[in-house]
GROMACS .gro file of N, CA and C in nm:
model
  273
    1MET      N    1  -0.239   1.861   1.976
    1MET     CA    2  -0.312   1.838   1.853
    1MET      C    3  -0.231   1.744   1.765
    2GLU      N    4  -0.296   1.646   1.712
    2GLU     CA    5  -0.228   1.554   1.621
    2GLU      C    6  -0.237   1.608   1.480
    3ILE      N    7  -0.124   1.617   1.414
    3ILE     CA    8  -0.121   1.665   1.276
    3ILE      C    9  -0.022   1.581   1.197
    4CYS      N   10  -0.032   1.590   1.068
    4CYS     CA   11   0.071   1.533   0.980
    4CYS      C   12   0.165   1.647   0.946
    5ALA      N   13   0.281   1.645   1.004
    5ALA     CA   14   0.379   1.749   0.976
    5ALA      C   15   0.432   1.732   0.834
    6ALA      N   16   0.470   1.844   0.773
    6ALA     CA   17   0.523   1.840   0.637
    6ALA      C   18   0.645   1.750   0.627
    7LYS      N   19   0.719   1.739   0.737
    7LYS     CA   20   0.839   1.655   0.732
    7LYS      C   21   0.807   1.509   0.699
    8ASN      N   22   0.687   1.463   0.735
    8ASN     CA   23   0.651   1.325   0.701
    8ASN      C   24   0.649   1.305   0.550
    9LEU      N   25   0.591   1.401   0.480
    9LEU     CA   26   0.589   1.394   0.333
    9LEU      C   27   0.728   1.412   0.276
   10GLU      N   28   0.807   1.501   0.335
   10GLU     CA   29   0.943   1.526   0.287
   10GLU      C   30   1.031   1.403   0.305
   11ILE      N   31   1.015   1.334   0.415
   11ILE     CA   32   1.093   1.212   0.439
   11ILE      C   33   1.064   1.110   0.330
   12MET      N   34   0.936   1.089   0.302
   12MET     CA   35   0.898   0.992   0.200
   12MET      C   36   0.944   1.036   0.062
   13ALA      N   37   0.929   1.165   0.032
   13ALA     CA   38   0.967   1.216  -0.101
   13ALA      C   39   1.118   1.212  -0.122
   14SER      N   40   1.195   1.216  -0.014
   14SER     CA   41   1.341   1.216  -0.026
   14SER      C   42   1.398   1.075  -0.048
   15GLY      N   43   1.313   0.975  -0.039
   15GLY     CA   44   1.360   0.838  -0.059
   15GLY      C   45   1.398   0.767   0.069
   16ALA      N   46   1.355   0.820   0.183
   16ALA     CA   47   1.381   0.756   0.311
   16ALA      C   48   1.252   0.696   0.365
   17ILE      N   49   1.264   0.604   0.458
   17ILE     CA   50   1.147   0.542   0.519
   17ILE      C   51   1.092   0.634   0.627
   18LEU      N   52   0.963   0.659   0.619
   18LEU     CA   53   0.895   0.730   0.727
   18LEU      C   54   0.874   0.629   0.840
   19PHE      N   55   0.939   0.653   0.953
   19PHE     CA   56   0.932   0.567   1.072
   19PHE      C   57   0.861   0.649   1.179
   20THR      N   58   0.734   0.620   1.202
   20THR     CA   59   0.651   0.707   1.282
   20THR      C   60   0.550   0.629   1.365
   21ASN      N   61   0.502   0.694   1.469
   21ASN     CA   62   0.387   0.638   1.538
   21ASN      C   63   0.263   0.676   1.458
   22LYS      N   64   0.153   0.610   1.486
   22LYS     CA   65   0.028   0.642   1.417
   22LYS      C   66  -0.021   0.778   1.467
   23PHE      N   67  -0.070   0.860   1.377
   23PHE     CA   68  -0.130   0.988   1.415
   23PHE      C   69  -0.264   1.000   1.343
   24GLU      N   70  -0.348   1.087   1.395
   24GLU     CA   71  -0.481   1.104   1.336
   24GLU      C   72  -0.470   1.143   1.189
   25GLY      N   73  -0.537   1.069   1.105
   25GLY     CA   74  -0.539   1.098   0.962
   25GLY      C   75  -0.435   1.025   0.880
   26ILE      N   76  -0.346   0.951   0.943
   26ILE     CA   77  -0.239   0.883   0.867
   26ILE      C   78  -0.299   0.784   0.766
   27ASP      N   79  -0.407   0.717   0.805
   27ASP     CA   80  -0.468   0.620   0.713
   27ASP      C   81  -0.539   0.687   0.597
   28PHE      N   82  -0.574   0.813   0.612
   28PHE     CA   83  -0.634   0.890   0.503
   28PHE      C   84  -0.526   0.932   0.403
   29LEU      N   85  -0.406   0.962   0.453
   29LEU     CA   86  -0.297   1.012   0.370
   29LEU      C   87  -0.216   0.902   0.302
   30PHE      N   88  -0.192   0.793   0.374
   30PHE     CA   89  -0.101   0.689   0.327
   30PHE      C   90  -0.163   0.551   0.348
   31SER      N   91  -0.121   0.455   0.267
   31SER     CA   92  -0.159   0.316   0.296
   31SER      C   93  -0.058   0.260   0.394
   32LYS      N   94  -0.091   0.152   0.459
   32LYS     CA   95  -0.005   0.097   0.565
   32LYS      C   96   0.130   0.049   0.513
   33ASP      N   97   0.143   0.028   0.383
   33ASP     CA   98   0.270  -0.018   0.326
   33ASP      C   99   0.356   0.096   0.272
   34ASP      N  100   0.316   0.221   0.299
   34ASP     CA  101   0.392   0.337   0.253
   34ASP      C  102   0.492   0.387   0.357
   35TYR      N  103   0.486   0.335   0.478
   35TYR     CA  104   0.569   0.381   0.589
   35TYR      C  105   0.583   0.268   0.689
   36CYS      N  106   0.665   0.287   0.789
   36CYS     CA  107   0.680   0.190   0.898
   36CYS      C  108   0.634   0.257   1.026
   37SER      N  109   0.534   0.199   1.091
   37SER     CA  110   0.483   0.259   1.214
   37SER      C  111   0.519   0.175   1.335
   38TYR      N  112   0.523   0.242   1.448
   38TYR     CA  113   0.546   0.176   1.576
   38TYR      C  114   0.436   0.218   1.672
   39GLU      N  115   0.420   0.141   1.777
   39GLU     CA  116   0.317   0.168   1.877
   39GLU      C  117   0.346   0.300   1.949
   40ASN      N  118   0.240   0.368   1.989
   40ASN     CA  119   0.256   0.497   2.057
   40ASN      C  120   0.338   0.485   2.185
   41ASP      N  121   0.333   0.371   2.251
   41ASP     CA  122   0.412   0.354   2.374
   41ASP      C  123   0.556   0.313   2.346
   42GLY      N  124   0.591   0.296   2.220
   42GLY     CA  125   0.729   0.262   2.182
   42GLY      C  126   0.768   0.118   2.207
   43SER      N  127   0.671   0.034   2.241
   43SER     CA  128   0.702  -0.104   2.278
   43SER      C  129   0.764  -0.187   2.166
   44ASP      N  130   0.747  -0.146   2.042
   44ASP     CA  131   0.800  -0.224   1.930
   44ASP      C  132   0.901  -0.147   1.845
   45VAL      N  133   0.952  -0.037   1.898
   45VAL     CA  134   1.046   0.046   1.821
   45VAL      C  135   1.171  -0.034   1.784
   46ILE      N  136   1.225  -0.108   1.877
   46ILE     CA  137   1.347  -0.185   1.851
   46ILE      C  138   1.323  -0.289   1.742
   47SER      N  139   1.216  -0.366   1.754
   47SER     CA  140   1.192  -0.472   1.655
   47SER      C  141   1.163  -0.412   1.517
   48LYS      N  142   1.090  -0.301   1.511
   48LYS     CA  143   1.062  -0.238   1.383
   48LYS      C  144   1.190  -0.178   1.324
   49GLY      N  145   1.272  -0.117   1.407
   49GLY     CA  146   1.400  -0.063   1.359
   49GLY      C  147   1.492  -0.173   1.308
   50GLN      N  148   1.493  -0.285   1.377
   50GLN     CA  149   1.575  -0.398   1.332
   50GLN      C  150   1.527  -0.451   1.198
   51ARG      N  151   1.397  -0.449   1.177
   51ARG     CA  152   1.345  -0.494   1.048
   51ARG      C  153   1.394  -0.402   0.936
   52ILE      N  154   1.392  -0.273   0.962
   52ILE     CA  155   1.441  -0.178   0.862
   52ILE      C  156   1.589  -0.203   0.833
   53LEU      N  157   1.665  -0.230   0.935
   53LEU     CA  158   1.809  -0.252   0.918
   53LEU      C  159   1.844  -0.386   0.854
   54ASN      N  160   1.759  -0.486   0.874
   54ASN     CA  161   1.796  -0.623   0.835
   54ASN      C  162   1.712  -0.687   0.726
   55ASP      N  163   1.612  -0.617   0.675
   55ASP     CA  164   1.523  -0.677   0.576
   55ASP      C  165   1.517  -0.587   0.451
   56PRO      N  166   1.615  -0.601   0.360
   56PRO     CA  167   1.620  -0.515   0.243
   56PRO      C  168   1.496  -0.526   0.154
   57ALA      N  169   1.434  -0.641   0.147
   57ALA     CA  170   1.314  -0.656   0.065
   57ALA      C  171   1.200  -0.569   0.122
   58TYR      N  172   1.188  -0.570   0.254
   58TYR     CA  173   1.087  -0.486   0.319
   58TYR      C  174   1.115  -0.338   0.293
   59VAL      N  175   1.240  -0.299   0.308
   59VAL     CA  176   1.279  -0.159   0.285
   59VAL      C  177   1.246  -0.117   0.142
   60ASN      N  178   1.283  -0.199   0.044
   60ASN     CA  179   1.254  -0.167  -0.096
   60ASN      C  180   1.105  -0.156  -0.122
   61MET      N  181   1.026  -0.245  -0.062
   61MET     CA  182   0.881  -0.242  -0.080
   61MET      C  183   0.824  -0.111  -0.024
   62VAL      N  184   0.864  -0.074   0.097
   62VAL     CA  185   0.813   0.049   0.159
   62VAL      C  186   0.858   0.171   0.079
   63LEU      N  187   0.984   0.176   0.039
   63LEU     CA  188   1.033   0.290  -0.037
   63LEU      C  189   0.961   0.305  -0.171
   64ASN      N  190   0.940   0.194  -0.240
   64ASN     CA  191   0.868   0.199  -0.368
   64ASN      C  192   0.724   0.245  -0.349
   65ASN      N  193   0.658   0.192  -0.247
   65ASN     CA  194   0.520   0.233  -0.220
   65ASN      C  195   0.512   0.380  -0.182
   66ALA      N  196   0.607   0.427  -0.102
   66ALA     CA  197   0.607   0.567  -0.061
   66ALA      C  198   0.626   0.659  -0.181
   67LYS      N  199   0.715   0.621  -0.270
   67LYS     CA  200   0.739   0.702  -0.390
   67LYS      C  201   0.613   0.711  -0.475
   68ILE      N  202   0.546   0.600  -0.493
   68ILE     CA  203   0.420   0.599  -0.570
   68ILE      C  204   0.316   0.685  -0.499
   69CYS      N  205   0.304   0.670  -0.370
   69CYS     CA  206   0.207   0.748  -0.292
   69CYS      C  207   0.231   0.898  -0.308
   70ILE      N  208   0.354   0.941  -0.291
   70ILE     CA  209   0.386   1.084  -0.304
   70ILE      C  210   0.355   1.132  -0.445
   71ASN      N  211   0.397   1.058  -0.545
   71ASN     CA  212   0.375   1.101  -0.684
   71ASN      C  213   0.228   1.103  -0.724
   72GLU      N  214   0.149   1.011  -0.670
   72GLU     CA  215   0.009   1.001  -0.711
   72GLU      C  216  -0.088   1.082  -0.624
   73LYS      N  217  -0.048   1.115  -0.503
   73LYS     CA  218  -0.142   1.180  -0.411
   73LYS      C  219  -0.094   1.313  -0.352
   74HIS      N  220   0.035   1.335  -0.348
   74HIS     CA  221   0.085   1.446  -0.267
   74HIS      C  222   0.182   1.539  -0.339
   75SER      N  223   0.177   1.542  -0.471
   75SER     CA  224   0.265   1.634  -0.544
   75SER      C  225   0.209   1.777  -0.536
   76HIS      N  226   0.293   1.875  -0.567
   76HIS     CA  227   0.247   2.014  -0.570
   76HIS      C  228   0.133   2.031  -0.670
   77LYS      N  229   0.145   1.965  -0.785
   77LYS     CA  230   0.043   1.976  -0.889
   77LYS      C  231  -0.092   1.927  -0.836
   78ILE      N  232  -0.091   1.814  -0.770
   78ILE     CA  233  -0.215   1.758  -0.716
   78ILE      C  234  -0.271   1.848  -0.606
   79ARG      N  235  -0.186   1.891  -0.514
   79ARG     CA  236  -0.232   1.978  -0.405
   79ARG      C  237  -0.286   2.111  -0.458
   80ASN      N  238  -0.219   2.170  -0.556
   80ASN     CA  239  -0.268   2.295  -0.614
   80ASN      C  240  -0.404   2.274  -0.682
   81GLY      N  241  -0.420   2.162  -0.750
   81GLY     CA  242  -0.548   2.130  -0.812
   81GLY      C  243  -0.659   2.116  -0.709
   82GLN      N  244  -0.628   2.052  -0.598
   82GLN     CA  245  -0.726   2.038  -0.490
   82GLN      C  246  -0.762   2.174  -0.432
   83LEU      N  247  -0.664   2.259  -0.414
   83LEU     CA  248  -0.688   2.393  -0.362
   83LEU      C  249  -0.776   2.473  -0.457
   84MET      N  250  -0.750   2.462  -0.586
   84MET     CA  251  -0.830   2.533  -0.685
   84MET      C  252  -0.976   2.485  -0.683
   85GLU      N  253  -0.997   2.356  -0.663
   85GLU     CA  254  -1.133   2.303  -0.653
   85GLU      C  255  -1.205   2.361  -0.531
   86ILE      N  256  -1.135   2.377  -0.422
   86ILE     CA  257  -1.194   2.438  -0.302
   86ILE      C  258  -1.230   2.583  -0.331
   87PHE      N  259  -1.139   2.656  -0.396
   87PHE     CA  260  -1.168   2.796  -0.431
   87PHE      C  261  -1.292   2.807  -0.520
   88LYS      N  262  -1.302   2.717  -0.617
   88LYS     CA  263  -1.416   2.719  -0.710
   88LYS      C  264  -1.549   2.698  -0.637
   89ARG      N  265  -1.547   2.611  -0.537
   89ARG     CA  266  -1.669   2.584  -0.461
   89ARG      C  267  -1.720   2.707  -0.386
   90TYR      N  268  -1.628   2.793  -0.347
   90TYR     CA  269  -1.665   2.908  -0.265
   90TYR      C  270  -1.657   3.040  -0.341
   91ALA      N  271  -1.635   3.034  -0.470
   91ALA     CA  272  -1.625   3.157  -0.550
   91ALA      C  273  -1.760   3.208  -0.590
   0.00000   0.00000   0.00000
């Protein structure tokens, strides 16, 4: 089963780059500039890793976008509010 593990959000929230393959729902959770993805077959892992190591402007862009994404979409306050809306619908 493909899921978004909590560690993906924790990685982004900690100020590190999420370096992941695409998984179901990733485009719903994050924009493409919030993380660095590689092909499922790993064919571009080396080139993507080298970009992270050698392109500070790219790293800063991804880190800034990830921070904004977490703060605007994935905070505890936002998630609790969403949960409360679900409860209200079924109360």
